[in-house]
Short mmCIF file of C-alpha atoms in Angstrom, two decimals:
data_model
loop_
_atom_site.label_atom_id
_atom_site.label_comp_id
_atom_site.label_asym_id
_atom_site.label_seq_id
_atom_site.Cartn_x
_atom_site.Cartn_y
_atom_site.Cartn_z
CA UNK A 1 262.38 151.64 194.44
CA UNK A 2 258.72 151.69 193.34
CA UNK A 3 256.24 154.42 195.46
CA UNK A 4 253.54 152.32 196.45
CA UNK A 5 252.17 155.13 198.13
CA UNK A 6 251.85 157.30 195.23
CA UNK A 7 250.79 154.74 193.25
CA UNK A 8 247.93 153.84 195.91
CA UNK A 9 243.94 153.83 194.39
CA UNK A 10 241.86 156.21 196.02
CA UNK A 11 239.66 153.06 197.02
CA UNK A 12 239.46 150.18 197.19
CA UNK A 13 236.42 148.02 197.27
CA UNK A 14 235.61 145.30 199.58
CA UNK A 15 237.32 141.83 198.27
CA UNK A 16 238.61 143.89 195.15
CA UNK A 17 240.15 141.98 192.43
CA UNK A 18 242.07 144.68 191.13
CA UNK A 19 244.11 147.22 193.44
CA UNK A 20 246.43 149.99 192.06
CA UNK A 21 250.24 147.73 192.49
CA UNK A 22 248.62 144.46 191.80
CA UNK A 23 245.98 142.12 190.67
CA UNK A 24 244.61 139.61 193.03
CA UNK A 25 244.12 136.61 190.13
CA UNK A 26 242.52 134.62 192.77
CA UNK A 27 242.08 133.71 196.23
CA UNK A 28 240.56 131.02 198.94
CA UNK A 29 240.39 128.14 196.39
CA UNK A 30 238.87 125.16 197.93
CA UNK A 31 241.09 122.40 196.21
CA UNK A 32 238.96 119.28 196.92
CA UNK A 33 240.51 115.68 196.69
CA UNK A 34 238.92 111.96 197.92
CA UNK A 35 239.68 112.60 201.44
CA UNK A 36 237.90 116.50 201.40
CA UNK A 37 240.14 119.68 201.28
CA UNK A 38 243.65 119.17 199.82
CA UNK A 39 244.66 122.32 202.14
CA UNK A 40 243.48 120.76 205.36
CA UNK A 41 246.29 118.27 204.74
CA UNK A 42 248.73 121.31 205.18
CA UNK A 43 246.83 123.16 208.13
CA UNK A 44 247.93 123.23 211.75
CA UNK A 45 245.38 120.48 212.27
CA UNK A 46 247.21 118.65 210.20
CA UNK A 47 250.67 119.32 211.86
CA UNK A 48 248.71 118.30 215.21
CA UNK A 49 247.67 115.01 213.89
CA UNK A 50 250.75 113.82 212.35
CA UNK A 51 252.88 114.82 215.30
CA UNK A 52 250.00 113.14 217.45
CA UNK A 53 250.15 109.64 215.30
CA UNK A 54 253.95 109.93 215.86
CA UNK A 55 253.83 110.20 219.70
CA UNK A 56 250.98 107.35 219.55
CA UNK A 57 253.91 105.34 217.46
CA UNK A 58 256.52 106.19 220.77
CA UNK A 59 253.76 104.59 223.13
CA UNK A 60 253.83 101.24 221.52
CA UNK A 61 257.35 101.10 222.13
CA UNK A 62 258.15 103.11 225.31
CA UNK A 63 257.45 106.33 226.99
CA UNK A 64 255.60 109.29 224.89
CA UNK A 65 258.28 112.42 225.95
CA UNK A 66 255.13 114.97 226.29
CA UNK A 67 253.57 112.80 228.80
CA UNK A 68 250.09 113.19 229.12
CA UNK A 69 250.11 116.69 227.41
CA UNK A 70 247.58 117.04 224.95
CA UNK A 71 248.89 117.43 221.22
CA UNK A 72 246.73 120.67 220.67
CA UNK A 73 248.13 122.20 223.81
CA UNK A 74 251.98 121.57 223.29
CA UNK A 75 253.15 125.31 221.97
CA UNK A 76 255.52 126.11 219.57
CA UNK A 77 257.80 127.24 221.99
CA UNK A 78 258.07 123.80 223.46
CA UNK A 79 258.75 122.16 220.05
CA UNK A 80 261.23 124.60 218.95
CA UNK A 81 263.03 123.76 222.34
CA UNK A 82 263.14 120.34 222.32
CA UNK A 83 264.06 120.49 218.41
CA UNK A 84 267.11 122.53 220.07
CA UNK A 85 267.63 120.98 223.06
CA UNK A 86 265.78 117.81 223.69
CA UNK A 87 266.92 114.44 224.19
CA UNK A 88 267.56 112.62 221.41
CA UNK A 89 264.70 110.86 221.29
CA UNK A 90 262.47 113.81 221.69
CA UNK A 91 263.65 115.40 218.84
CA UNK A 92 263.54 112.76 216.56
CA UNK A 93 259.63 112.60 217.05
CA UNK A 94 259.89 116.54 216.30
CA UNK A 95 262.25 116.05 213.44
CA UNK A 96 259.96 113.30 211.81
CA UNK A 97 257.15 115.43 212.32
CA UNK A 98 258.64 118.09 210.26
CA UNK A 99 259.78 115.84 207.45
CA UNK A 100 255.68 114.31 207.22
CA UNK A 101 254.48 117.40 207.38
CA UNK A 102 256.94 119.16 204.69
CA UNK A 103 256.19 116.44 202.44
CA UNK A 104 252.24 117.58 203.05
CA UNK A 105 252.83 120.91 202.05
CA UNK A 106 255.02 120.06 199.00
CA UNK A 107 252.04 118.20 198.09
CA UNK A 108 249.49 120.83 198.22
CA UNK A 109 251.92 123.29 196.55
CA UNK A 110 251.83 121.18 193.24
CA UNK A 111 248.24 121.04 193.40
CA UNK A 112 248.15 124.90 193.38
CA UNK A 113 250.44 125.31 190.79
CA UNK A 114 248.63 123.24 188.33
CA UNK A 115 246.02 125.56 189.00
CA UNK A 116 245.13 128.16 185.71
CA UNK A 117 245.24 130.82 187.86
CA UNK A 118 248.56 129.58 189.40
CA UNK A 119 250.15 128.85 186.73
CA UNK A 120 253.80 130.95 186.18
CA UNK A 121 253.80 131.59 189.79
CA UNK A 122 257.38 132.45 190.63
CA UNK A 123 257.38 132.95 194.31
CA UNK A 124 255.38 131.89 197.03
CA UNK A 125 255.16 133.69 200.85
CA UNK A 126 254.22 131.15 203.78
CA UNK A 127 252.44 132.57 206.23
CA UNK A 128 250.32 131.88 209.43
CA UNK A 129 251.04 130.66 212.89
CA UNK A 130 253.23 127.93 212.36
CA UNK A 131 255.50 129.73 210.09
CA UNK A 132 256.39 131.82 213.74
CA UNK A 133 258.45 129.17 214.26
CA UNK A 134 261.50 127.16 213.95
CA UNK A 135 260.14 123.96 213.18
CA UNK A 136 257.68 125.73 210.55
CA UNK A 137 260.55 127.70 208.82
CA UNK A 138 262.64 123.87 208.71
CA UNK A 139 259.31 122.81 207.12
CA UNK A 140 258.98 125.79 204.66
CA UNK A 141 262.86 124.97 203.47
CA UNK A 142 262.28 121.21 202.91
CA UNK A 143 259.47 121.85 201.49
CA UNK A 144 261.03 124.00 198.78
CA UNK A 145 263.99 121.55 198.57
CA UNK A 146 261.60 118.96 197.65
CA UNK A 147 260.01 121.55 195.04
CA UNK A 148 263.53 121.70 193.71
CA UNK A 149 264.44 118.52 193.44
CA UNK A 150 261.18 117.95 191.35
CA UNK A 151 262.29 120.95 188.92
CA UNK A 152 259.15 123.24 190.02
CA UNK A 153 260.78 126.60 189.17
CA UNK A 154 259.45 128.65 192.14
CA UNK A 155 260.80 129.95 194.95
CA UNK A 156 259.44 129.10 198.70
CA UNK A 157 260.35 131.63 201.30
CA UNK A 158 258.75 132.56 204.88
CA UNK A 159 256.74 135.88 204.96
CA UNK A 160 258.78 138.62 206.02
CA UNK A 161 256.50 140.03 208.53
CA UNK A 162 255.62 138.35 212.05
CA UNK A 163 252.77 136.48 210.67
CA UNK A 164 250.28 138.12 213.84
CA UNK A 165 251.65 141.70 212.20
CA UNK A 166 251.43 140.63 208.46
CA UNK A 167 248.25 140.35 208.77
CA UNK A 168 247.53 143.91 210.12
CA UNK A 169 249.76 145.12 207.65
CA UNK A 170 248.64 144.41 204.59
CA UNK A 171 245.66 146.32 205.32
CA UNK A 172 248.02 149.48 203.84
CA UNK A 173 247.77 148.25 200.86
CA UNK A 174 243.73 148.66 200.82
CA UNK A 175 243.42 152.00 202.15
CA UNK A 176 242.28 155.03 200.00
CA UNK A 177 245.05 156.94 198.85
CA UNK A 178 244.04 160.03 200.83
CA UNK A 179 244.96 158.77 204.24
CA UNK A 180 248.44 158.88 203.44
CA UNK A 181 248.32 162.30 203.49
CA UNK A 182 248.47 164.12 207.28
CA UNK A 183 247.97 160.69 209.22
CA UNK A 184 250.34 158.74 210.98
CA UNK A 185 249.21 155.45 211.19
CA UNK A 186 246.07 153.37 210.72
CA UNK A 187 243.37 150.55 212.61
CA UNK A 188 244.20 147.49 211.37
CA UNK A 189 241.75 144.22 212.32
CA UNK A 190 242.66 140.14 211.53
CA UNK A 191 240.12 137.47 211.93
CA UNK A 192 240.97 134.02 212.23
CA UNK A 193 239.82 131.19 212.92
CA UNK A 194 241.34 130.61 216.38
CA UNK A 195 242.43 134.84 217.19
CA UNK A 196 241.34 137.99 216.62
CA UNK A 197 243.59 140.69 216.49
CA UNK A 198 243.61 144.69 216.65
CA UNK A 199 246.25 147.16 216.16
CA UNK A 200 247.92 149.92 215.08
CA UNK A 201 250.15 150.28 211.99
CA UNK A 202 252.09 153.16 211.88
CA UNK A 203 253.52 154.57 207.90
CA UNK A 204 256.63 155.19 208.88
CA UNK A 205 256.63 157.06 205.52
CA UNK A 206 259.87 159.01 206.24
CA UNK A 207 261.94 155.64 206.57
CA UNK A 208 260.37 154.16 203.39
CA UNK A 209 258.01 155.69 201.28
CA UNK A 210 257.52 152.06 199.68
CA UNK A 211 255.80 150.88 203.50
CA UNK A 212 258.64 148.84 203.85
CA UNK A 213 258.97 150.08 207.15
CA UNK A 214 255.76 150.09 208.10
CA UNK A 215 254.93 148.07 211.72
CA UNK A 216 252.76 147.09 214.57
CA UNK A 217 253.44 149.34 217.48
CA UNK A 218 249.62 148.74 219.35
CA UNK A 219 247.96 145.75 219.73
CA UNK A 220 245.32 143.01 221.13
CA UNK A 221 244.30 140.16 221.07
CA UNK A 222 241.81 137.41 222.59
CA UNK A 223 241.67 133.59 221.32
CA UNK A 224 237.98 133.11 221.01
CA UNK A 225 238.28 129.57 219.99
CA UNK A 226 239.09 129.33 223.83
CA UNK A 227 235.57 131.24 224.59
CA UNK A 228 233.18 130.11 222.28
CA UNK A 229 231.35 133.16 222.07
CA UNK A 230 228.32 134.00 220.02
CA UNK A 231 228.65 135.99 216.80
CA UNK A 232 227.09 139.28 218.87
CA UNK A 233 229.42 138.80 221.71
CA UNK A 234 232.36 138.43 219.44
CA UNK A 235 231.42 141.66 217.08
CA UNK A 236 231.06 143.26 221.08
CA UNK A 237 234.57 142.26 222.16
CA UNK A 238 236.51 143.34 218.65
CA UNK A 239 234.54 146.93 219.23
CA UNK A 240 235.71 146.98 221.99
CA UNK A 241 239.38 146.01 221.08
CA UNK A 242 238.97 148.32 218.40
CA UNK A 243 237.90 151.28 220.40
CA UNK A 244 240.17 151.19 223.12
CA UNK A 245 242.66 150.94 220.59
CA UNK A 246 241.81 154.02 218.90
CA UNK A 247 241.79 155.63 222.54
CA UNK A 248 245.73 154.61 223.06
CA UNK A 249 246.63 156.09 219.42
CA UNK A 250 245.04 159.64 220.45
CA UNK A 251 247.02 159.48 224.35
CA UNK A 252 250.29 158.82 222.33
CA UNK A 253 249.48 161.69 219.95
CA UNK A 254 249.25 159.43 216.71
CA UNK A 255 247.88 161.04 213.91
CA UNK A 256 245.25 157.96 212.97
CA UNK A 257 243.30 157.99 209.83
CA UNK A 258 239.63 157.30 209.89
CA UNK A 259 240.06 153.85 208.47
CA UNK A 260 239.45 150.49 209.36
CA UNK A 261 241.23 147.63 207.43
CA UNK A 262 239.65 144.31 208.25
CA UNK A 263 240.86 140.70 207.09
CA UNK A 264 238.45 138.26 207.58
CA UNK A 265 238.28 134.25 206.20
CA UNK A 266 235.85 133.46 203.46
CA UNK A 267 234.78 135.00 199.79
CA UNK A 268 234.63 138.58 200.28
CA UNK A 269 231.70 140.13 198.12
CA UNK A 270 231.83 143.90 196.78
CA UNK A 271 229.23 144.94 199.94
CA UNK A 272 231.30 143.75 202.50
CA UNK A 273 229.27 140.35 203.21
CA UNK A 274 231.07 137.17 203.51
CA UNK A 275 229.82 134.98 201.22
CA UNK A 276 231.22 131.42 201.70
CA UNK A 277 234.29 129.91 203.91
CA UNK A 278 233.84 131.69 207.08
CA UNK A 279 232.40 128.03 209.02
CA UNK A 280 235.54 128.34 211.80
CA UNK A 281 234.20 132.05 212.84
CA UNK A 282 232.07 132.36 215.74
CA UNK A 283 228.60 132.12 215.12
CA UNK A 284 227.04 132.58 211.63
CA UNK A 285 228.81 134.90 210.06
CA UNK A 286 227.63 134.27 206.30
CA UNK A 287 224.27 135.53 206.56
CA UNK A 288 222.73 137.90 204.68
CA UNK A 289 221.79 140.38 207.28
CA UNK A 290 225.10 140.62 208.63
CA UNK A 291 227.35 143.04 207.27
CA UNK A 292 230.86 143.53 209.76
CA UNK A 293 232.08 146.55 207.50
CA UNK A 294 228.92 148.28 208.37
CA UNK A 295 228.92 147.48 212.32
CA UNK A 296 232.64 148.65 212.36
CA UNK A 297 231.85 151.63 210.52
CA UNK A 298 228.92 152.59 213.00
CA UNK A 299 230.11 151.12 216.26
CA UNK A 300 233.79 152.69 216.66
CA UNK A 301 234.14 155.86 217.14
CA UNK A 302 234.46 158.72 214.27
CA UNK A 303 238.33 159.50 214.11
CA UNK A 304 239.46 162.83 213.03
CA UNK A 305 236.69 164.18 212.25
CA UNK A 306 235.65 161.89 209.44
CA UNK A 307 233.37 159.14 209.17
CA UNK A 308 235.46 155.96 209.88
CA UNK A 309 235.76 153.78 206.26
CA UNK A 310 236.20 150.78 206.59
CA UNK A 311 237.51 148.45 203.93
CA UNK A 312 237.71 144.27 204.19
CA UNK A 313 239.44 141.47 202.20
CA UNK A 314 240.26 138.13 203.00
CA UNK A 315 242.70 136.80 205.29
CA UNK A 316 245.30 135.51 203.49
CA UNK A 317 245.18 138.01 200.74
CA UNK A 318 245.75 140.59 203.72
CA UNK A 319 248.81 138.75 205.01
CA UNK A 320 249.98 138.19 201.06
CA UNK A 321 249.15 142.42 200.81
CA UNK A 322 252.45 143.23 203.24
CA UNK A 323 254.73 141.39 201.17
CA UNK A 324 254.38 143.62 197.95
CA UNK A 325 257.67 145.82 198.85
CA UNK A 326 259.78 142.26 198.42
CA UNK A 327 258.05 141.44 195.72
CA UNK A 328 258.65 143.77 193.06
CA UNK A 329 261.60 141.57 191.44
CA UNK A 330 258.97 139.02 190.21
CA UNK A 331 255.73 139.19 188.16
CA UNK A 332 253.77 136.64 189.34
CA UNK A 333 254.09 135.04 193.22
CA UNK A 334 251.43 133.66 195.73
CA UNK A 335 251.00 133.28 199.22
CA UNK A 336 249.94 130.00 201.75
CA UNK A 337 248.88 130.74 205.39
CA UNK A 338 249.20 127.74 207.32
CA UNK A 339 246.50 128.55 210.19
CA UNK A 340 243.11 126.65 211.35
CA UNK A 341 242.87 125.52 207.62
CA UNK A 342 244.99 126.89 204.62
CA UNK A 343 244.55 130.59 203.20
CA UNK A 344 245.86 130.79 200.01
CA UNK A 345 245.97 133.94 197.34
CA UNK A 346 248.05 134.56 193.74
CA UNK A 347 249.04 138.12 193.10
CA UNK A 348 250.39 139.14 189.19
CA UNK A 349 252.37 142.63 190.06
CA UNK A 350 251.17 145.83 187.92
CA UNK A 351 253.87 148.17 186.04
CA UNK A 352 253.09 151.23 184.78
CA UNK A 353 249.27 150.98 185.35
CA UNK A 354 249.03 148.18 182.98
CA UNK A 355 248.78 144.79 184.02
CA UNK A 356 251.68 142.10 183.46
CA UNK A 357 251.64 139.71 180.77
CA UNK A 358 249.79 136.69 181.58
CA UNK A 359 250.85 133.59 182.07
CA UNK A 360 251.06 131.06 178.86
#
């Protein structure tokens, strides 16, 4: 089993393409097609629309079984149920929802893999909110039996962490080598375009030293989309999450590093300013005299006895960053988060210090 801690950089720079286990070939590609965005087609928009032009199908013929429920507000939960335990009819609108959808994604996935920088891509994670579900894992596996039955040779598997944890995570996998050392855990933040998100990863380097083991044991969380807030009183509120969160680590007697991972959507640039892709954040958070790492690193508190660092990298690369222990059977393997729009990010694994062979 490979020592990703040992292995570990001592830093790494904000939206680095190169970390010490793996290169990051590239990230948040903005396939475009006639109708805009080829990932919005495989968003949870996009599951929301389809499954609302199936219920507006049900009307013309009889009674809609979600009533006067908005689509946007019908949970997960609720789906997974009815795709359980519904009526017949019920779940056939869930079930043909699914199938729409799946065909969506299989879609977008051979528009990525014609990608250069996709090409020889042997696995790919799927990540985000729907995958916390039962009718997005059903989607994930007909999607990859449709990539099957088209002879694409790669694999199509739902992340292995809670996709609210993965997330937090990954943000080991950024972290200076040094705060392995003495510290139990670290401050992990994920920025979406619905949630934010705060918590606590602990090592758990005595159960796996490859952070296999590592999880969520503290965290927060507040749907701003919900709010509306300004960019100021959203930085406020994730400060605030932040700090409190740092206060609950010292009451339980968790050694935390000064560190702060951050995943954020958009183009990450090397001094921590978002460059492009970050329209579904609160407020504008693209402009040039707005810097998060720097109003993390000055607003929450110092944390043993160091000055907080703070490192930040794009969403989905984040969430793709907490599958590297499962991934160390294949070379080349990507990951899809299927949130507010699609995150997407292609990893090549590094042996030895040297990268792997590239794809022909």
């Amino acid at each position: 089993m490979t020592d990703l801690v040992a292995d570990q950089s001592p830093f790494a720079g904000h939206g680095a393409a190169r970390l010490s286990t793996v290169s990051i070939d590239t990230y948040n590609e903005e396939l475009r097609d006639a109708e805009g965005f080829v990932g919005d087609r495989a968003s949870k928009r996009a599951f929301n629309a389809i499954l609302q032009d199936w219920r507006e199908r049900l009307r013309q013929m009889g009674d809609d079984p979600f009533g006067d429920t908005p689509t946007d507000r019908i949970s997960r939960k609720k789906l997974d149920k009815l795709l359980m335990n519904g009526d017949t009819e019920a779940a056939g609108l869930v079930h043909g929802a699914i199938e729409e959808f799946a065909q969506e994604l299989f879609t977008v996935i051979r528009r990525f893999l014609r990608l250069k920088a996709w090409r020889g891509t042997q696995r790919i994670a799927i990540g985000g909110g729907l995958r916390a579900s039962r009718i997005g894992e059903i989607a994930i596996g007909r999607a990859a039996a449709l990539l099957k039955g088209s002879d694409y040779p790669v694999e199509l598997k739902p992340i292995d962490h809670d996709p609210d944890e993965a997330g937090l995570v990954g943000s080991l996998h950024i972290a200076p080598s040094w705060i392995f050392a003495g510290h139990d855990a670290i401050l992990a933040i994920d920025i979406g375009g619905t949630n934010i998100r705060a918590g606590i990863v602990e090592l758990n380097l005595k159960a796996a030293r490859d952070l296999s083991a590592a999880r969520v044991t503290q965290s927060d969380i507040w749907r701003h989309a919900d709010d509306s807030p300004s960019r100021d009183d959203a930085i406020e509120r994730l400060v605030g999450m932040a700090t409190d969160l740092v206060r609950k680590a010292n009451k339980a007697k968790l050694r935390l590093a000064p560190f702060i991972g951050v995943a954020c959507p958009g183009i990450i640039r090397e001094d921590g300013a978002i460059s492009r892709g970050g329209q579904n954040l609160p407020g504008n958070w693209e402009s040039s005299r707005f810097n998060l790492p720097k109003t993390l690193r000055d607003a929450v508190p110092i944390v043993d006895d160091h000055a907080t660092v703070v490192v930040m990298h794009n969403d989905a690369v984040i969430q793709g960053l907490s599958e590297i222990p499962s991934m160390q059977d294949v070379e080349r393997w990507g990951v899809l988060t299927i949130g507010t729009g699609l995150g997407n990010a292609r990893f090549t694994n590094r042996h030895h210090g040297k990268d792997a062979e590239p794809s022909k």
